[in-house]
Amino acid sequence: MRRMFKRMVPALTAAFVFAFPAAAEHVTLERDSALYSEPRPGAAQVAQLKQGASGEVIGKQGAWLNLKTADSTGWLFSFNVRFQNQKAEAGEGGGAALGRVFGPRRNVSVTSAAGIRGLDEEDLKQASFNAEQMKLLDDYAVSKEAAADGARATGLTPVSVEYLDVKK
């Protein structure tokens, strides 16, 4: 048993070494998107990509992807792309071969949603005050009366909500 295990370890290690490099993340753009020099909206634009263009993800930072295309490399917002593993879909590469070795392939229909789940420590370290964005935020503010008028104009009606910690 021990001898069989010693023979299997190098074979499994080789399978994983060859499978993982083949599993690069490929994406296709769902809409026209700007490619930026840095992962932030104010950065210099490197290129303008058209819907349907594809590329390889070479890095991630928050909700941004570092994308390498045939013509350029830069950052774009991850919600503008659809992820796919082209080699696995085509049945090529080590990942598909590894799947055939360890069990039958099944067709699975998966629905997923993408979202940003808050800020991490790195985001907070890189944060800085932006007076222009604060002014833009202030420009969106309206009075309570204007908000109520807008709600009534769209057919919304007021509802009173009692909070649990309200003292009467």
PDB file of C-alpha atoms in Angstrom:
ATOM      1  CA  MET A   1       0.000   0.000   0.000  1.00  0.00           C
ATOM      2  CA  ARG A   2       2.785   2.401   0.941  1.00  0.00           C
ATOM      3  CA  ARG A   3       4.654   1.616  -2.278  1.00  0.00           C
ATOM      4  CA  MET A   4       1.515   2.336  -4.360  1.00  0.00           C
ATOM      5  CA  PHE A   5       1.047   5.647  -2.530  1.00  0.00           C
ATOM      6  CA  LYS A   6       4.675   6.624  -3.248  1.00  0.00           C
ATOM      7  CA  ARG A   7       4.068   5.994  -6.974  1.00  0.00           C
ATOM      8  CA  MET A   8       0.802   7.964  -7.009  1.00  0.00           C
ATOM      9  CA  VAL A   9       2.149  11.138  -5.358  1.00  0.00           C
ATOM     10  CA  PRO A  10       4.466  12.133  -8.254  1.00  0.00           C
ATOM     11  CA  ALA A  11       1.746  11.356 -10.802  1.00  0.00           C
ATOM     12  CA  LEU A  12      -0.844  13.472  -8.970  1.00  0.00           C
ATOM     13  CA  THR A  13       1.661  16.287  -8.452  1.00  0.00           C
ATOM     14  CA  ALA A  14       2.448  16.332 -12.162  1.00  0.00           C
ATOM     15  CA  ALA A  15      -1.253  16.357 -13.022  1.00  0.00           C
ATOM     16  CA  PHE A  16      -1.867  19.396 -10.814  1.00  0.00           C
ATOM     17  CA  VAL A  17       1.227  21.235 -12.055  1.00  0.00           C
ATOM     18  CA  PHE A  18       0.081  20.860 -15.649  1.00  0.00           C
ATOM     19  CA  ALA A  19      -3.596  21.492 -14.908  1.00  0.00           C
ATOM     20  CA  PHE A  20      -3.382  24.806 -13.050  1.00  0.00           C
ATOM     21  CA  PRO A  21      -1.387  26.873 -15.558  1.00  0.00           C
ATOM     22  CA  ALA A  22      -3.935  25.846 -18.189  1.00  0.00           C
ATOM     23  CA  ALA A  23      -6.750  27.270 -16.037  1.00  0.00           C
ATOM     24  CA  ALA A  24      -6.141  30.963 -16.799  1.00  0.00           C
ATOM     25  CA  GLU A  25      -9.224  33.133 -16.415  1.00  0.00           C
ATOM     26  CA  HIS A  26     -10.496  34.382 -19.738  1.00  0.00           C
ATOM     27  CA  VAL A  27     -13.187  37.024 -20.001  1.00  0.00           C
ATOM     28  CA  THR A  28     -15.424  38.478 -22.694  1.00  0.00           C
ATOM     29  CA  LEU A  29     -16.679  42.058 -22.509  1.00  0.00           C
ATOM     30  CA  GLU A  30     -20.412  42.388 -22.015  1.00  0.00           C
ATOM     31  CA  ARG A  31     -20.358  46.082 -23.034  1.00  0.00           C
ATOM     32  CA  ASP A  32     -17.976  48.674 -24.473  1.00  0.00           C
ATOM     33  CA  SER A  33     -15.459  49.499 -21.732  1.00  0.00           C
ATOM     34  CA  ALA A  34     -12.496  51.743 -21.117  1.00  0.00           C
ATOM     35  CA  LEU A  35      -9.203  50.113 -20.185  1.00  0.00           C
ATOM     36  CA  TYR A  36      -7.312  52.211 -17.591  1.00  0.00           C
ATOM     37  CA  SER A  37      -3.653  52.450 -16.614  1.00  0.00           C
ATOM     38  CA  GLU A  38      -4.545  51.995 -12.919  1.00  0.00           C
ATOM     39  CA  PRO A  39      -7.478  50.422 -11.038  1.00  0.00           C
ATOM     40  CA  ARG A  40      -9.411  53.668 -10.546  1.00  0.00           C
ATOM     41  CA  PRO A  41     -11.877  55.648 -12.695  1.00  0.00           C
ATOM     42  CA  GLY A  42      -9.723  58.800 -12.837  1.00  0.00           C
ATOM     43  CA  ALA A  43      -6.675  57.012 -14.264  1.00  0.00           C
ATOM     44  CA  ALA A  44      -5.415  57.580 -17.792  1.00  0.00           C
ATOM     45  CA  GLN A  45      -7.316  55.588 -20.404  1.00  0.00           C
ATOM     46  CA  VAL A  46      -5.115  53.030 -22.174  1.00  0.00           C
ATOM     47  CA  ALA A  47      -7.666  51.766 -24.712  1.00  0.00           C
ATOM     48  CA  GLN A  48     -11.368  51.576 -25.514  1.00  0.00           C
ATOM     49  CA  LEU A  49     -12.547  47.980 -25.814  1.00  0.00           C
ATOM     50  CA  LYS A  50     -15.644  46.960 -27.754  1.00  0.00           C
ATOM     51  CA  GLN A  51     -18.358  44.573 -26.589  1.00  0.00           C
ATOM     52  CA  GLY A  52     -17.370  41.013 -27.443  1.00  0.00           C
ATOM     53  CA  ALA A  53     -13.620  41.625 -27.088  1.00  0.00           C
ATOM     54  CA  SER A  54     -11.817  39.069 -24.960  1.00  0.00           C
ATOM     55  CA  GLY A  55      -8.697  38.888 -22.856  1.00  0.00           C
ATOM     56  CA  GLU A  56      -6.904  37.126 -20.038  1.00  0.00           C
ATOM     57  CA  VAL A  57      -7.120  38.229 -16.402  1.00  0.00           C
ATOM     58  CA  ILE A  58      -3.581  38.721 -15.093  1.00  0.00           C
ATOM     59  CA  GLY A  59      -4.472  40.355 -11.790  1.00  0.00           C
ATOM     60  CA  LYS A  60      -7.279  41.559  -9.533  1.00  0.00           C
ATOM     61  CA  GLN A  61      -7.675  44.404  -7.086  1.00  0.00           C
ATOM     62  CA  GLY A  62     -11.032  44.888  -5.408  1.00  0.00           C
ATOM     63  CA  ALA A  63     -13.668  45.093  -8.145  1.00  0.00           C
ATOM     64  CA  TRP A  64     -11.023  45.771 -10.824  1.00  0.00           C
ATOM     65  CA  LEU A  65      -9.401  43.298 -13.210  1.00  0.00           C
ATOM     66  CA  ASN A  66      -5.995  43.676 -14.823  1.00  0.00           C
ATOM     67  CA  LEU A  67      -6.740  42.504 -18.347  1.00  0.00           C
ATOM     68  CA  LYS A  68      -4.322  41.533 -21.104  1.00  0.00           C
ATOM     69  CA  THR A  69      -5.789  41.699 -24.600  1.00  0.00           C
ATOM     70  CA  ALA A  70      -4.151  41.143 -27.982  1.00  0.00           C
ATOM     71  CA  ASP A  71      -3.462  44.890 -28.298  1.00  0.00           C
ATOM     72  CA  SER A  72      -3.067  46.265 -24.769  1.00  0.00           C
ATOM     73  CA  THR A  73      -2.978  45.673 -21.038  1.00  0.00           C
ATOM     74  CA  GLY A  74      -4.834  47.659 -18.402  1.00  0.00           C
ATOM     75  CA  TRP A  75      -7.518  47.754 -15.726  1.00  0.00           C
ATOM     76  CA  LEU A  76     -11.292  47.590 -16.102  1.00  0.00           C
ATOM     77  CA  PHE A  77     -14.294  47.206 -13.828  1.00  0.00           C
ATOM     78  CA  SER A  78     -15.137  43.521 -13.333  1.00  0.00           C
ATOM     79  CA  PHE A  79     -18.905  44.009 -13.793  1.00  0.00           C
ATOM     80  CA  ASN A  80     -18.277  44.733 -17.489  1.00  0.00           C
ATOM     81  CA  VAL A  81     -17.106  41.201 -18.272  1.00  0.00           C
ATOM     82  CA  ARG A  82     -18.324  37.612 -18.405  1.00  0.00           C
ATOM     83  CA  PHE A  83     -15.896  35.011 -17.071  1.00  0.00           C
ATOM     84  CA  GLN A  84     -15.199  31.861 -19.034  1.00  0.00           C
ATOM     85  CA  ASN A  85     -12.468  29.267 -19.183  1.00  0.00           C
ATOM     86  CA  GLN A  86     -12.104  28.851 -22.930  1.00  0.00           C
ATOM     87  CA  LYS A  87      -9.770  25.856 -22.781  1.00  0.00           C
ATOM     88  CA  ALA A  88     -12.007  23.903 -20.418  1.00  0.00           C
ATOM     89  CA  GLU A  89     -15.042  24.681 -22.571  1.00  0.00           C
ATOM     90  CA  ALA A  90     -13.235  23.413 -25.638  1.00  0.00           C
ATOM     91  CA  GLY A  91     -12.161  20.250 -23.768  1.00  0.00           C
ATOM     92  CA  GLU A  92      -8.480  21.147 -23.972  1.00  0.00           C
ATOM     93  CA  GLY A  93      -5.839  21.583 -21.289  1.00  0.00           C
ATOM     94  CA  GLY A  94      -4.996  19.736 -18.106  1.00  0.00           C
ATOM     95  CA  GLY A  95      -8.160  20.704 -16.231  1.00  0.00           C
ATOM     96  CA  ALA A  96     -10.441  18.790 -18.586  1.00  0.00           C
ATOM     97  CA  ALA A  97      -8.067  15.826 -18.670  1.00  0.00           C
ATOM     98  CA  LEU A  98      -7.865  15.795 -14.883  1.00  0.00           C
ATOM     99  CA  GLY A  99     -11.670  15.763 -14.708  1.00  0.00           C
ATOM    100  CA  ARG A 100     -11.814  12.744 -16.999  1.00  0.00           C
ATOM    101  CA  VAL A 101      -9.286  10.935 -14.787  1.00  0.00           C
ATOM    102  CA  PHE A 102     -11.109  11.481 -11.491  1.00  0.00           C
ATOM    103  CA  GLY A 103     -14.704  11.058 -12.527  1.00  0.00           C
ATOM    104  CA  PRO A 104     -17.403  11.523 -15.116  1.00  0.00           C
ATOM    105  CA  ARG A 105     -18.127  14.999 -16.431  1.00  0.00           C
ATOM    106  CA  ARG A 106     -21.606  16.325 -15.813  1.00  0.00           C
ATOM    107  CA  ASN A 107     -23.367  19.192 -17.506  1.00  0.00           C
ATOM    108  CA  VAL A 108     -24.253  21.634 -14.762  1.00  0.00           C
ATOM    109  CA  SER A 109     -26.245  24.810 -15.202  1.00  0.00           C
ATOM    110  CA  VAL A 110     -25.029  27.464 -12.776  1.00  0.00           C
ATOM    111  CA  THR A 111     -26.358  30.941 -12.193  1.00  0.00           C
ATOM    112  CA  SER A 112     -24.102  33.320 -10.336  1.00  0.00           C
ATOM    113  CA  ALA A 113     -24.173  36.908  -9.223  1.00  0.00           C
ATOM    114  CA  ALA A 114     -21.240  39.213  -8.797  1.00  0.00           C
ATOM    115  CA  GLY A 115     -21.016  41.858  -6.163  1.00  0.00           C
ATOM    116  CA  ILE A 116     -18.706  43.870  -4.019  1.00  0.00           C
ATOM    117  CA  ARG A 117     -18.907  42.768  -0.426  1.00  0.00           C
ATOM    118  CA  GLY A 118     -17.459  45.793   1.307  1.00  0.00           C
ATOM    119  CA  LEU A 119     -14.046  47.277   1.750  1.00  0.00           C
ATOM    120  CA  ASP A 120     -10.959  45.371   2.731  1.00  0.00           C
ATOM    121  CA  GLU A 121      -7.916  46.648   4.613  1.00  0.00           C
ATOM    122  CA  GLU A 122      -6.028  47.453   1.397  1.00  0.00           C
ATOM    123  CA  ASP A 123      -8.920  49.613   0.133  1.00  0.00           C
ATOM    124  CA  LEU A 124      -8.910  51.591   3.378  1.00  0.00           C
ATOM    125  CA  LYS A 125      -5.141  52.125   3.258  1.00  0.00           C
ATOM    126  CA  GLN A 126      -5.399  53.563  -0.263  1.00  0.00           C
ATOM    127  CA  ALA A 127      -8.421  55.759   0.487  1.00  0.00           C
ATOM    128  CA  SER A 128      -8.055  59.540   0.393  1.00  0.00           C
ATOM    129  CA  PHE A 129     -10.388  62.516   0.637  1.00  0.00           C
ATOM    130  CA  ASN A 130     -11.786  63.692  -2.695  1.00  0.00           C
ATOM    131  CA  ALA A 131     -13.429  67.121  -2.480  1.00  0.00           C
ATOM    132  CA  GLU A 132     -14.771  66.834  -6.048  1.00  0.00           C
ATOM    133  CA  GLN A 133     -16.644  63.623  -5.209  1.00  0.00           C
ATOM    134  CA  MET A 134     -18.014  65.179  -2.001  1.00  0.00           C
ATOM    135  CA  LYS A 135     -19.347  68.133  -4.011  1.00  0.00           C
ATOM    136  CA  LEU A 136     -20.947  65.729  -6.481  1.00  0.00           C
ATOM    137  CA  LEU A 137     -22.558  63.879  -3.567  1.00  0.00           C
ATOM    138  CA  ASP A 138     -23.845  67.176  -2.121  1.00  0.00           C
ATOM    139  CA  ASP A 139     -25.348  68.045  -5.523  1.00  0.00           C
ATOM    140  CA  TYR A 140     -27.589  64.961  -5.265  1.00  0.00           C
ATOM    141  CA  ALA A 141     -29.083  66.102  -1.944  1.00  0.00           C
ATOM    142  CA  VAL A 142     -32.711  67.287  -1.933  1.00  0.00           C
ATOM    143  CA  SER A 143     -34.997  68.560   0.789  1.00  0.00           C
ATOM    144  CA  LYS A 144     -37.432  66.282   2.596  1.00  0.00           C
ATOM    145  CA  GLU A 145     -40.306  68.042   0.818  1.00  0.00           C
ATOM    146  CA  ALA A 146     -38.745  67.578  -2.630  1.00  0.00           C
ATOM    147  CA  ALA A 147     -38.165  63.876  -1.903  1.00  0.00           C
ATOM    148  CA  ALA A 148     -41.785  63.448  -0.763  1.00  0.00           C
ATOM    149  CA  ASP A 149     -43.065  65.255  -3.882  1.00  0.00           C
ATOM    150  CA  GLY A 150     -40.921  63.051  -6.126  1.00  0.00           C
ATOM    151  CA  ALA A 151     -42.158  59.906  -4.387  1.00  0.00           C
ATOM    152  CA  ARG A 152     -45.814  60.954  -4.741  1.00  0.00           C
ATOM    153  CA  ALA A 153     -45.273  61.771  -8.427  1.00  0.00           C
ATOM    154  CA  THR A 154     -44.182  58.172  -9.047  1.00  0.00           C
ATOM    155  CA  GLY A 155     -47.092  56.664  -7.117  1.00  0.00           C
ATOM    156  CA  LEU A 156     -45.306  55.841  -3.860  1.00  0.00           C
ATOM    157  CA  THR A 157     -47.209  56.321  -0.599  1.00  0.00           C
ATOM    158  CA  PRO A 158     -45.764  56.963   2.865  1.00  0.00           C
ATOM    159  CA  VAL A 159     -45.558  54.095   5.353  1.00  0.00           C
ATOM    160  CA  SER A 160     -44.810  54.469   9.053  1.00  0.00           C
ATOM    161  CA  VAL A 161     -42.313  51.975  10.462  1.00  0.00           C
ATOM    162  CA  GLU A 162     -41.990  51.413  14.213  1.00  0.00           C
ATOM    163  CA  TYR A 163     -38.457  50.701  15.324  1.00  0.00           C
ATOM    164  CA  LEU A 164     -37.847  48.127  18.047  1.00  0.00           C
ATOM    165  CA  ASP A 165     -35.845  50.420  20.309  1.00  0.00           C
ATOM    166  CA  VAL A 166     -38.301  53.362  20.230  1.00  0.00           C
ATOM    167  CA  LYS A 167     -39.353  54.420  23.733  1.00  0.00           C
ATOM    168  CA  LYS A 168     -42.890  55.747  24.073  1.00  0.00           C
TER     169      LYS A 168
END
